[in-house]
Coordinates of C-alpha atoms in Angstrom, one line a residue:
M233 CA 0.0 0.0 0.0
Q234 CA 2.9 2.3 0.8
Y235 CA 4.3 1.9 -2.7
L236 CA 0.9 2.4 -4.4
N237 CA 0.5 5.7 -2.4
A238 CA 4.0 6.8 -3.5
L239 CA 3.1 5.8 -7.1
L240 CA 0.0 7.9 -7.1
G241 CA 1.8 10.8 -5.5
G242 CA 4.7 10.6 -7.9
M243 CA 2.4 10.6 -10.9
G244 CA 0.5 13.6 -9.5
L245 CA 3.7 15.6 -8.9
F246 CA 4.9 14.7 -12.4
L247 CA 1.7 15.6 -14.2
V248 CA 1.4 18.9 -12.3
G249 CA 5.0 19.7 -13.2
M250 CA 4.4 18.9 -16.8
W251 CA 1.3 21.1 -16.9
L252 CA 3.0 24.1 -15.2
M253 CA 6.1 23.7 -17.4
T254 CA 4.2 23.4 -20.7
D255 CA 1.8 26.3 -19.9
G256 CA 4.7 28.5 -18.6
L257 CA 6.8 27.9 -21.7
K258 CA 3.9 28.5 -24.1
L259 CA 3.1 31.8 -22.3
A260 CA 6.8 32.8 -22.3
A261 CA 7.0 32.1 -26.0
G262 CA 4.0 34.3 -26.9
D263 CA 4.8 36.2 -30.2
A264 CA 8.0 34.2 -30.7
L265 CA 6.1 31.0 -31.0
R266 CA 3.8 32.5 -33.7
S267 CA 6.9 33.9 -35.5
V268 CA 8.8 30.6 -35.4
L269 CA 5.8 28.6 -36.7
H270 CA 5.2 31.1 -39.5
N271 CA 8.7 31.8 -40.6
W272 CA 10.5 28.5 -39.8
T273 CA 8.2 26.0 -41.3
K274 CA 8.3 27.0 -45.0
T275 CA 9.9 23.7 -46.1
P276 CA 9.3 20.1 -44.9
S277 CA 12.8 19.9 -43.4
R278 CA 12.5 23.2 -41.5
G279 CA 9.0 22.2 -40.3
L280 CA 10.4 18.9 -39.1
V281 CA 13.2 20.6 -37.2
T282 CA 10.8 23.2 -35.8
G283 CA 8.4 20.6 -34.6
F284 CA 11.2 18.6 -33.0
A285 CA 12.8 21.6 -31.3
I286 CA 9.6 23.1 -29.9
T287 CA 8.4 19.7 -28.5
A288 CA 11.8 19.0 -27.0
L289 CA 11.6 22.4 -25.3
V290 CA 8.0 22.2 -24.1
Q291 CA 8.2 18.4 -23.4
S292 CA 4.6 17.7 -24.6
S293 CA 3.9 16.5 -28.1
S294 CA 0.2 16.5 -27.2
A295 CA 0.3 20.2 -26.4
I296 CA 2.3 21.0 -29.6
T297 CA -0.1 18.9 -31.7
V298 CA -3.2 20.8 -30.3
A299 CA -1.4 24.1 -30.7
T300 CA -0.4 23.3 -34.3
I301 CA -4.0 22.4 -35.1
G302 CA -5.0 25.8 -33.6
F303 CA -2.3 27.7 -35.6
A304 CA -3.5 26.0 -38.8
N305 CA -7.0 27.1 -38.0
A306 CA -5.8 30.6 -37.3
G307 CA -4.2 30.8 -40.8
L308 CA -0.6 31.1 -39.5
I309 CA 0.5 27.9 -41.2
N310 CA -1.0 25.9 -44.0
L311 CA -1.6 22.2 -44.2
Q312 CA 1.8 21.2 -45.4
Q313 CA 3.6 23.2 -42.7
A314 CA 1.3 21.8 -40.0
I315 CA 1.9 18.2 -41.1
W316 CA 5.7 18.5 -40.9
V317 CA 5.5 20.2 -37.6
I318 CA 3.4 17.2 -36.4
F319 CA 6.0 14.7 -37.7
G320 CA 8.8 16.6 -36.0
S321 CA 6.8 16.8 -32.8
N322 CA 6.6 13.0 -32.7
V323 CA 10.4 12.8 -32.8
G324 CA 10.7 15.6 -30.3
T325 CA 8.7 13.8 -27.7
T326 CA 11.4 11.2 -27.5
M327 CA 13.6 13.7 -25.6
T328 CA 11.6 13.0 -22.5
G329 CA 12.8 9.5 -22.5
W330 CA 16.4 10.7 -22.9
I331 CA 16.1 13.2 -20.0
V332 CA 14.7 10.4 -17.7
A333 CA 17.3 7.8 -18.9
M334 CA 20.3 10.1 -18.8
I335 CA 19.5 12.3 -15.8
G336 CA 16.4 10.9 -14.0
F337 CA 17.9 7.6 -13.0
K338 CA 21.5 8.6 -12.6
I339 CA 21.6 11.6 -10.2
N340 CA 19.9 12.6 -7.0
L341 CA 17.0 14.5 -8.4
E342 CA 15.7 15.8 -5.1
A343 CA 19.0 17.7 -4.7
Y344 CA 18.1 19.7 -7.9
A345 CA 14.3 19.5 -7.8
L346 CA 13.7 21.3 -4.5
P347 CA 15.9 24.4 -5.3
L348 CA 14.2 24.6 -8.7
I349 CA 10.7 24.6 -7.0
G350 CA 11.8 27.3 -4.6
I351 CA 13.4 29.5 -7.3
G352 CA 10.6 29.0 -9.7
M353 CA 7.9 29.9 -7.2
L354 CA 9.8 33.0 -6.1
V355 CA 10.2 34.2 -9.8
K356 CA 6.5 33.4 -10.4
M357 CA 5.3 35.4 -7.4
T358 CA 7.4 38.4 -8.2
G359 CA 6.9 38.4 -11.9
G360 CA 3.5 40.1 -12.1
K361 CA 1.6 38.9 -15.2
G362 CA 4.3 39.2 -17.8
R363 CA 6.9 36.9 -19.3
R364 CA 8.9 36.7 -16.1
M365 CA 5.9 35.1 -14.3
A366 CA 5.7 32.5 -17.1
I367 CA 9.4 31.7 -16.9
G368 CA 9.0 31.3 -13.1
Q369 CA 6.1 28.9 -13.7
A370 CA 8.2 26.9 -16.2
I371 CA 11.0 26.6 -13.7
L372 CA 8.6 25.5 -11.0
G373 CA 7.2 22.9 -13.4
F374 CA 10.7 21.6 -14.1
G375 CA 11.3 21.2 -10.3
L376 CA 8.0 19.3 -9.8
F377 CA 8.7 17.2 -13.0
F378 CA 12.0 16.0 -11.5
L379 CA 10.6 15.5 -8.0
G380 CA 7.8 13.4 -9.5
I381 CA 10.3 11.2 -11.4
S382 CA 12.2 10.7 -8.1
V383 CA 9.1 9.6 -6.3
L384 CA 8.0 7.3 -9.2
K385 CA 11.5 5.7 -9.3
E386 CA 11.3 4.8 -5.6
A387 CA 7.7 3.6 -5.8
F388 CA 8.5 1.3 -8.8
M389 CA 11.7 0.0 -7.1
G390 CA 9.6 -1.1 -4.2
L391 CA 6.9 -2.7 -6.4
G392 CA 9.5 -4.4 -8.7
A393 CA 11.4 -6.0 -5.8
G394 CA 8.5 -8.4 -5.1
M395 CA 7.0 -9.1 -8.5
Q396 CA 7.4 -9.0 -12.2
L397 CA 4.7 -8.7 -14.9
P398 CA 4.6 -11.4 -17.7
S399 CA 6.9 -10.9 -20.7
V400 CA 5.9 -10.8 -24.3
A401 CA 7.7 -14.1 -24.9
E402 CA 5.5 -15.8 -22.3
G403 CA 2.1 -14.5 -23.6
G404 CA 2.8 -14.1 -27.3
V405 CA 0.7 -11.7 -29.5
K406 CA -2.1 -11.3 -27.0
I407 CA 0.1 -10.0 -24.2
L408 CA 1.9 -7.8 -26.7
I409 CA -1.4 -6.2 -27.6
V410 CA -2.3 -5.8 -23.9
Y411 CA 0.9 -3.8 -23.3
V412 CA 0.2 -1.6 -26.3
L413 CA -3.2 -0.9 -25.0
I414 CA -1.8 -0.1 -21.5
G415 CA 0.5 2.5 -23.1
L416 CA -2.4 3.9 -25.2
I417 CA -4.7 4.1 -22.1
L418 CA -2.1 5.8 -19.9
T419 CA -1.5 8.5 -22.6
T420 CA -5.2 9.0 -23.0
L421 CA -5.9 9.3 -19.3
M422 CA -2.9 11.6 -18.6
Q423 CA -3.2 13.5 -21.9
S424 CA 0.6 13.2 -22.3
S425 CA 2.7 10.5 -24.0
S426 CA 5.7 11.9 -22.1
A427 CA 4.1 11.1 -18.8
A428 CA 3.2 7.6 -20.0
I429 CA 6.7 7.0 -21.2
V430 CA 8.2 8.2 -17.9
V431 CA 5.9 5.7 -16.0
T432 CA 7.0 2.9 -18.4
L433 CA 10.7 3.7 -18.1
S434 CA 10.4 3.8 -14.3
A435 CA 8.6 0.4 -14.2
A436 CA 11.2 -1.1 -16.6
E437 CA 14.2 0.3 -14.7
S438 CA 12.8 -1.2 -11.4
G439 CA 12.4 -4.6 -13.0
L440 CA 8.6 -4.6 -12.8
I441 CA 8.2 -5.2 -16.5
P442 CA 10.7 -6.8 -18.9
L443 CA 12.3 -5.0 -22.0
G444 CA 9.9 -6.4 -24.7
A445 CA 6.8 -5.5 -22.6
A446 CA 8.1 -2.0 -21.9
A447 CA 8.9 -1.5 -25.7
A448 CA 5.3 -2.4 -26.5
T449 CA 4.0 0.0 -23.9
V450 CA 6.1 2.8 -25.3
I451 CA 4.6 2.1 -28.8
G452 CA 1.1 2.3 -27.2
A453 CA 2.0 5.6 -25.5
N454 CA 3.2 7.0 -28.8
L455 CA 0.0 5.9 -30.5
G456 CA -2.1 7.3 -27.6
T457 CA -1.2 10.9 -28.6
T458 CA -3.7 10.5 -31.4
T459 CA -6.6 10.6 -28.9
T460 CA -5.7 14.2 -28.0
S461 CA -5.9 15.1 -31.7
L462 CA -9.3 13.4 -32.0
L463 CA -10.7 15.3 -29.0
S464 CA -9.3 18.6 -30.2
V465 CA -11.1 18.5 -33.6
I466 CA -14.6 17.7 -32.4
G467 CA -16.7 20.3 -34.2
A468 CA -13.6 21.9 -35.7
T469 CA -12.9 23.2 -39.1
P470 CA -11.8 21.0 -42.1
T471 CA -8.2 22.2 -41.8
A472 CA -8.1 21.0 -38.2
K473 CA -9.5 17.6 -39.2
R474 CA -7.0 17.2 -42.0
V475 CA -4.1 17.9 -39.6
A476 CA -5.5 15.5 -37.0
V477 CA -5.9 12.7 -39.6
S478 CA -2.3 13.2 -40.7
H479 CA -1.2 12.8 -37.1
I480 CA -3.2 9.7 -36.7
L481 CA -1.9 8.1 -39.9
F482 CA 1.7 8.9 -39.0
N483 CA 1.4 7.4 -35.5
L484 CA -0.5 4.4 -36.8
I485 CA 2.0 3.6 -39.5
T486 CA 4.9 4.1 -37.0
A487 CA 3.2 1.9 -34.4
I488 CA 2.6 -1.0 -36.9
T489 CA 6.2 -0.8 -38.2
A490 CA 7.6 -0.7 -34.6
L491 CA 5.6 -3.7 -33.6
L492 CA 6.4 -5.8 -36.7
L493 CA 10.1 -5.0 -36.4
M494 CA 10.4 -4.9 -32.6
S495 CA 12.9 -7.8 -32.3
P496 CA 15.3 -6.7 -35.0
M497 CA 15.0 -3.0 -33.9
L498 CA 15.8 -3.9 -30.3
W499 CA 18.8 -5.9 -31.5
M500 CA 19.9 -3.0 -33.6
V501 CA 19.6 -0.7 -30.6
E502 CA 21.8 -3.0 -28.6
Q503 CA 24.4 -3.0 -31.4
I504 CA 24.3 0.8 -31.4
E505 CA 24.9 0.9 -27.6
A506 CA 27.7 -1.5 -28.0
M507 CA 29.3 0.6 -30.8
L508 CA 29.1 3.6 -28.6
D509 CA 30.6 1.7 -25.7
A510 CA 27.6 2.7 -23.6
E511 CA 26.8 0.9 -20.3
P512 CA 23.9 -1.5 -20.7
D513 CA 20.8 0.2 -19.3
I514 CA 17.1 -0.7 -19.9
A515 CA 16.0 2.9 -19.7
T516 CA 18.6 4.1 -22.3
T517 CA 17.7 1.1 -24.5
L518 CA 14.0 2.1 -24.4
A519 CA 14.8 5.8 -25.1
L520 CA 16.9 4.9 -28.1
Y521 CA 14.2 2.4 -29.3
H522 CA 11.6 5.2 -29.0
T523 CA 13.8 7.6 -31.0
V524 CA 14.6 5.0 -33.7
F525 CA 11.1 4.0 -34.6
N526 CA 9.9 7.6 -34.7
V527 CA 12.7 8.6 -37.0
L528 CA 11.9 5.5 -39.1
G529 CA 8.3 6.7 -39.2
V530 CA 9.5 10.1 -40.6
L531 CA 11.6 8.3 -43.2
L532 CA 8.6 6.2 -44.3
M533 CA 6.3 9.2 -44.5
W534 CA 8.7 11.5 -46.3
P535 CA 8.1 10.1 -49.9
L536 CA 4.3 9.8 -49.1
A537 CA 3.8 13.3 -47.7
K538 CA 2.8 15.1 -50.9
R539 CA 0.3 12.4 -51.8
L540 CA -1.1 12.5 -48.2
I541 CA -1.6 16.3 -48.5
R542 CA -3.4 15.9 -51.8
F543 CA -5.6 13.2 -50.3
L544 CA -6.5 15.2 -47.2
Q545 CA -7.3 18.4 -49.2
K546 CA -10.1 16.4 -50.9
R547 CA -11.5 15.3 -47.6
F548 CA -13.9 17.1 -45.0
V549 CA -15.0 19.6 -47.7
S550 CA -18.5 21.0 -47.1
R551 CA -19.1 24.4 -48.6
E552 CA -22.1 25.1 -46.5
E553 CA -20.3 24.0 -43.4
L554 CA -17.3 26.1 -44.3
L555 CA -19.4 29.2 -44.9
G556 CA -21.4 28.9 -41.7
K557 CA -18.3 28.3 -39.4
P558 CA -15.2 30.3 -38.7
R559 CA -12.2 29.5 -40.8
Y560 CA -9.6 30.7 -38.3
L561 CA -10.9 30.7 -34.7
D562 CA -9.8 27.9 -32.5
S563 CA -10.0 27.7 -28.7
T564 CA -6.5 26.2 -28.4
V565 CA -4.8 29.5 -29.2
L566 CA -6.8 31.6 -26.6
S567 CA -4.0 31.2 -24.1
I568 CA -1.7 33.0 -26.5
P569 CA -3.4 36.4 -27.0
A570 CA -1.1 37.5 -29.9
V571 CA -2.1 34.5 -31.9
A572 CA -5.8 34.7 -30.9
V573 CA -6.1 38.3 -32.0
D574 CA -4.3 37.5 -35.3
A575 CA -6.9 34.7 -35.9
L576 CA -9.7 37.2 -35.0
F577 CA -8.4 39.7 -37.5
K578 CA -8.3 37.1 -40.3
E579 CA -11.8 36.0 -39.4
L580 CA -13.0 39.6 -39.7
I581 CA -11.5 39.8 -43.1
N582 CA -13.3 36.6 -44.0
I583 CA -16.6 38.1 -42.7
K584 CA -16.1 41.4 -44.5
Q585 CA -15.4 39.7 -47.8
Y586 CA -18.6 37.5 -47.3
V587 CA -21.0 40.4 -46.6
V588 CA -19.5 42.6 -49.3
Q589 CA -19.8 39.8 -51.9
A590 CA -23.4 39.2 -50.8
G591 CA -24.2 42.9 -51.1
T592 CA -22.5 43.1 -54.5
A593 CA -24.5 40.1 -55.8
M594 CA -27.7 41.7 -54.6
L595 CA -27.0 45.0 -56.2
S596 CA -25.9 43.5 -59.5
R597 CA -29.1 41.6 -60.1
E598 CA -32.1 43.1 -61.7
D599 CA -34.5 40.9 -59.7
F600 CA -33.7 40.4 -56.0
D601 CA -33.4 36.9 -54.7
A602 CA -35.0 37.0 -51.3
A603 CA -34.1 33.3 -50.5
S604 CA -30.4 33.9 -51.3
I605 CA -30.1 37.0 -49.1
E606 CA -31.9 35.2 -46.3
K607 CA -29.4 32.3 -46.4
D608 CA -26.5 34.8 -46.5
H609 CA -28.0 36.5 -43.4
T610 CA -28.4 33.2 -41.5
I611 CA -24.8 32.2 -42.3
L612 CA -23.5 35.6 -41.2
I613 CA -25.4 35.5 -37.9
N614 CA -23.7 32.1 -37.2
L615 CA -20.3 33.5 -38.1
T616 CA -20.6 36.7 -36.1
S617 CA -22.0 34.9 -33.1
E618 CA -18.9 32.7 -33.0
V619 CA -16.7 35.8 -33.4
S620 CA -18.5 37.6 -30.6
S621 CA -18.2 34.6 -28.3
Y622 CA -14.5 34.3 -29.1
I623 CA -13.9 38.0 -28.3
T624 CA -15.6 37.6 -25.0
R625 CA -13.5 34.5 -24.1
L626 CA -10.3 36.2 -25.2
N627 CA -11.2 39.3 -23.1
K628 CA -11.1 37.1 -19.9
Q629 CA -7.4 36.4 -20.5
D630 CA -4.6 38.5 -19.2
L631 CA -4.1 40.8 -22.2
P632 CA -1.5 43.3 -23.3
N633 CA -2.9 46.8 -23.4
E634 CA -2.9 47.1 -27.2
I635 CA -5.0 43.9 -27.6
A636 CA -7.4 44.9 -24.8
V637 CA -8.0 48.2 -26.5
A638 CA -8.5 46.5 -29.9
L639 CA -11.1 44.0 -28.8
P640 CA -14.0 46.6 -28.5
E641 CA -13.2 47.8 -32.0
M642 CA -13.2 44.3 -33.4
M643 CA -16.7 43.9 -31.8
L644 CA -17.7 47.2 -33.5
V645 CA -16.5 45.8 -36.9
T646 CA -18.5 42.6 -36.3
Q647 CA -21.7 44.7 -35.4
K648 CA -21.3 46.8 -38.6
C649 CA -21.1 43.7 -40.7
V650 CA -24.3 42.5 -39.2
S651 CA -25.9 45.9 -39.8
F652 CA -24.8 45.8 -43.4
M653 CA -26.6 42.5 -44.0
E654 CA -29.7 43.7 -42.1
L655 CA -29.8 46.7 -44.5
A656 CA -29.4 44.4 -47.5
K657 CA -32.2 42.2 -46.2
D658 CA -34.5 45.2 -45.7
A659 CA -33.7 46.5 -49.2
V660 CA -34.8 43.2 -50.7
D661 CA -38.0 43.1 -48.7
L662 CA -38.9 46.6 -50.1
Q663 CA -38.8 45.4 -53.6
G664 CA -42.2 43.8 -53.3
K665 CA -43.7 47.3 -52.7
I666 CA -42.4 48.9 -55.9
H667 CA -44.8 48.9 -58.8
F668 CA -44.3 51.2 -61.8
K669 CA -47.6 52.2 -63.5
Q670 CA -45.5 53.4 -66.4
E671 CA -41.8 52.8 -67.2
E672 CA -39.6 55.9 -67.1
P673 CA -36.1 55.6 -68.7
E674 CA -34.7 58.5 -66.6
T675 CA -35.8 56.9 -63.3
Q676 CA -34.4 53.5 -64.4
E677 CA -31.1 55.1 -65.4
A678 CA -30.9 56.9 -62.0
I679 CA -31.5 53.6 -60.2
T680 CA -28.9 51.8 -62.4
R681 CA -26.3 54.6 -61.9
L682 CA -26.7 54.4 -58.1
K683 CA -26.3 50.6 -58.1
K684 CA -23.2 50.7 -60.3
L685 CA -21.5 53.3 -58.1
A686 CA -22.4 51.2 -55.1
V687 CA -21.0 48.0 -56.6
K688 CA -17.8 49.8 -57.7
T689 CA -17.2 51.1 -54.2
L690 CA -17.9 47.7 -52.7
D691 CA -15.4 46.1 -55.1
N692 CA -12.8 48.7 -54.0
T693 CA -13.2 47.7 -50.3
L694 CA -12.0 44.2 -51.2
L695 CA -8.7 45.3 -52.9
E696 CA -5.4 44.5 -51.4
E697 CA -4.2 46.7 -48.6
R698 CA -1.7 48.7 -50.7
M699 CA -4.3 49.3 -53.4
I700 CA -7.1 50.3 -50.9
Q701 CA -4.9 53.1 -49.6
E702 CA -4.9 54.7 -53.1
I703 CA -8.8 54.8 -53.2
D704 CA -10.5 58.1 -52.5
F705 CA -13.6 56.7 -50.6
D706 CA -14.7 60.2 -49.6
Q707 CA -15.1 61.1 -53.3
A708 CA -16.9 57.8 -54.0
L709 CA -19.4 58.5 -51.2
L710 CA -20.0 62.0 -52.5
E711 CA -20.8 60.6 -56.0
I712 CA -23.2 58.1 -54.4
D713 CA -24.9 60.9 -52.4
N714 CA -25.3 62.9 -55.7
A715 CA -26.7 59.8 -57.5
Y716 CA -29.1 59.3 -54.6
E717 CA -30.3 63.0 -54.8
D718 CA -30.8 62.6 -58.6
L719 CA -32.8 59.5 -58.1
K720 CA -35.0 61.2 -55.5
M721 CA -35.8 64.0 -57.9
Q722 CA -36.7 61.6 -60.7
V723 CA -38.9 59.5 -58.4
F724 CA -40.8 62.6 -57.2
K725 CA -41.3 63.8 -60.7
Q726 CA -42.7 60.5 -61.8
G727 CA -44.9 60.4 -58.7
T728 CA -46.2 63.9 -59.4
R729 CA -47.2 62.7 -62.9
G730 CA -49.1 59.8 -61.3
E731 CA -46.8 57.2 -62.8
L732 CA -45.8 56.0 -59.4
G733 CA -48.0 55.4 -56.3
I734 CA -47.0 57.0 -53.0
V735 CA -46.2 53.5 -51.6
S736 CA -43.8 52.8 -54.5
V737 CA -42.3 56.3 -54.2
D738 CA -41.6 55.7 -50.5
A739 CA -40.2 52.2 -51.2
I740 CA -37.8 53.3 -53.9
I741 CA -36.4 56.2 -51.9
H742 CA -36.2 54.1 -48.7
Q743 CA -34.5 51.3 -50.7
A744 CA -32.0 53.8 -52.3
S745 CA -31.3 55.2 -48.8
L746 CA -30.5 51.6 -47.6
F747 CA -28.1 51.1 -50.5
K748 CA -26.3 54.3 -49.5
R749 CA -26.1 53.3 -45.9
M750 CA -24.8 49.9 -46.8
I751 CA -21.9 51.5 -48.8
K752 CA -21.0 53.9 -45.9
L753 CA -20.9 50.9 -43.5
A754 CA -18.6 49.0 -45.9
V755 CA -16.3 51.9 -46.1
K756 CA -16.3 52.4 -42.3
V757 CA -15.5 48.7 -41.8
T758 CA -12.6 49.0 -44.3
R759 CA -11.2 52.0 -42.4
H760 CA -11.6 50.3 -39.0
M761 CA -9.7 47.2 -40.4
Q762 CA -6.9 49.4 -41.7
E763 CA -6.5 51.1 -38.3
L764 CA -6.5 47.7 -36.5
H765 CA -3.9 46.4 -39.0
E766 CA -1.6 49.3 -38.4
R767 CA -2.1 49.3 -34.6
L768 CA -1.6 45.6 -34.1
A769 CA 0.9 45.1 -37.0
I770 CA -1.2 42.1 -38.0
E771 CA 0.0 40.1 -41.0
R772 CA -2.1 40.8 -44.1
E773 CA -4.2 38.1 -45.6
D774 CA -2.2 38.3 -48.9
D775 CA 1.1 37.8 -47.0
A776 CA -0.2 34.8 -45.0
P777 CA 0.7 31.2 -45.9
E778 CA -1.0 30.0 -49.0
E779 CA -4.3 28.3 -48.2
D780 CA -5.2 25.0 -49.6
V781 CA -7.9 25.1 -52.3
A782 CA -10.5 23.1 -50.3
S783 CA -10.7 25.8 -47.6
A784 CA -10.5 28.9 -49.8
A785 CA -13.0 31.7 -49.1
P786 CA -16.1 31.8 -51.3

């Protein structure tokens, strides 16, 4: 009972340490993490190295996998970049095994863990809410991480002294599958393959489980990271689902290969240790085995990656679903405000483009399609509700001043986009009240002129940033005002002659007024977006990583 209590306590300390360390390092990284992912994943090899390095630093492939899915949703990286970061992350997670094997079982961890806990807590308490606090949290996490390993080692030594679990040789394929499932379940429950591998290495080092069984458990732990991906994409966008599937396929192929080649790979690991003149050690053997089969997985996937990307781009595509759901927002990046606000800005660009295109389509038609504008309105309400909720959730975080000030303006932009669509909907509804008793060319020309000027101005709001700056929107609005006044005069003249009833006169003028207000709203939204872009130095849509065709905007 004493050893079981120690086992539970050690796992608790270790998991708390992992959580504090991972969160602290993510918060400390902040903008740097966004910059690294965007700028250092342009090629497969660089994405692979980046995924490896970040995971080796943060010590959680599950956290990096979920973050990568979030960054892909936020538009910071495209599908190819995300896939190679995931592949590199799987190799990076092997560093936990090396830390435990080379340090955890060879030195007095408590002598280092306790000072780290004290120093980390002191830095965290005196660091306010900035990067220093995050670094202190990470140091505290490292201390608890090592202390947990120390307690686990002692607990497993006590358990292993009196018993040993059956080996793979004794139970055959069935017992092999059982150990794989144990590793998978451990990772799923603890939401960290690193934690499951530490437990496995501790059990193997103590003699509780033999080498073959431990190797099968490590394979299961590696495979178990896919459950985190599955959970993170429930109700997510197609991009997130594609990244998650790539992760699952990689781990599945790697696990099958490692199981089929377990005996020759363990033999090869022993030969490598002999060549390096390393002292025989079961923990080191398992760490090297874990590294070898993940590297082998990358080598197997390398020639298949382009085909895999093309395959995934054709999956999870539903135009209606894409239109009705955010393209960039993802809850996994809320803990990194700089990334979250970047995602929000890109989502606002997406919404602005959607409403302007809907307005342009309405103004370009001679007959108004009430069903189409109603559908557009419904989709927009769904999108803006998600944006509003995301802004509210982000506002609850500890935010830098420039982001805290920008959020109300982002909410304002969202509201103006809704108002634009409401005006378009009202304009369509008025069409049923307009009845000409006699056609009048001058009135029709005035209506057409107003609509053409409106469409031209709307088109200009969708130009690239550098081109928008050259547009004189004040002049465009003045021309629309003049066209509106000309239309009013023509309608009143035709009404005076009895060629238009008073209801039709009111409907035409009211509708034209709605058109004018729509354009003014579109211009205001454009100017607000320009101000936000300059204030937050957010990367422009045309400079962002190239999107895959399946998730392109309508």
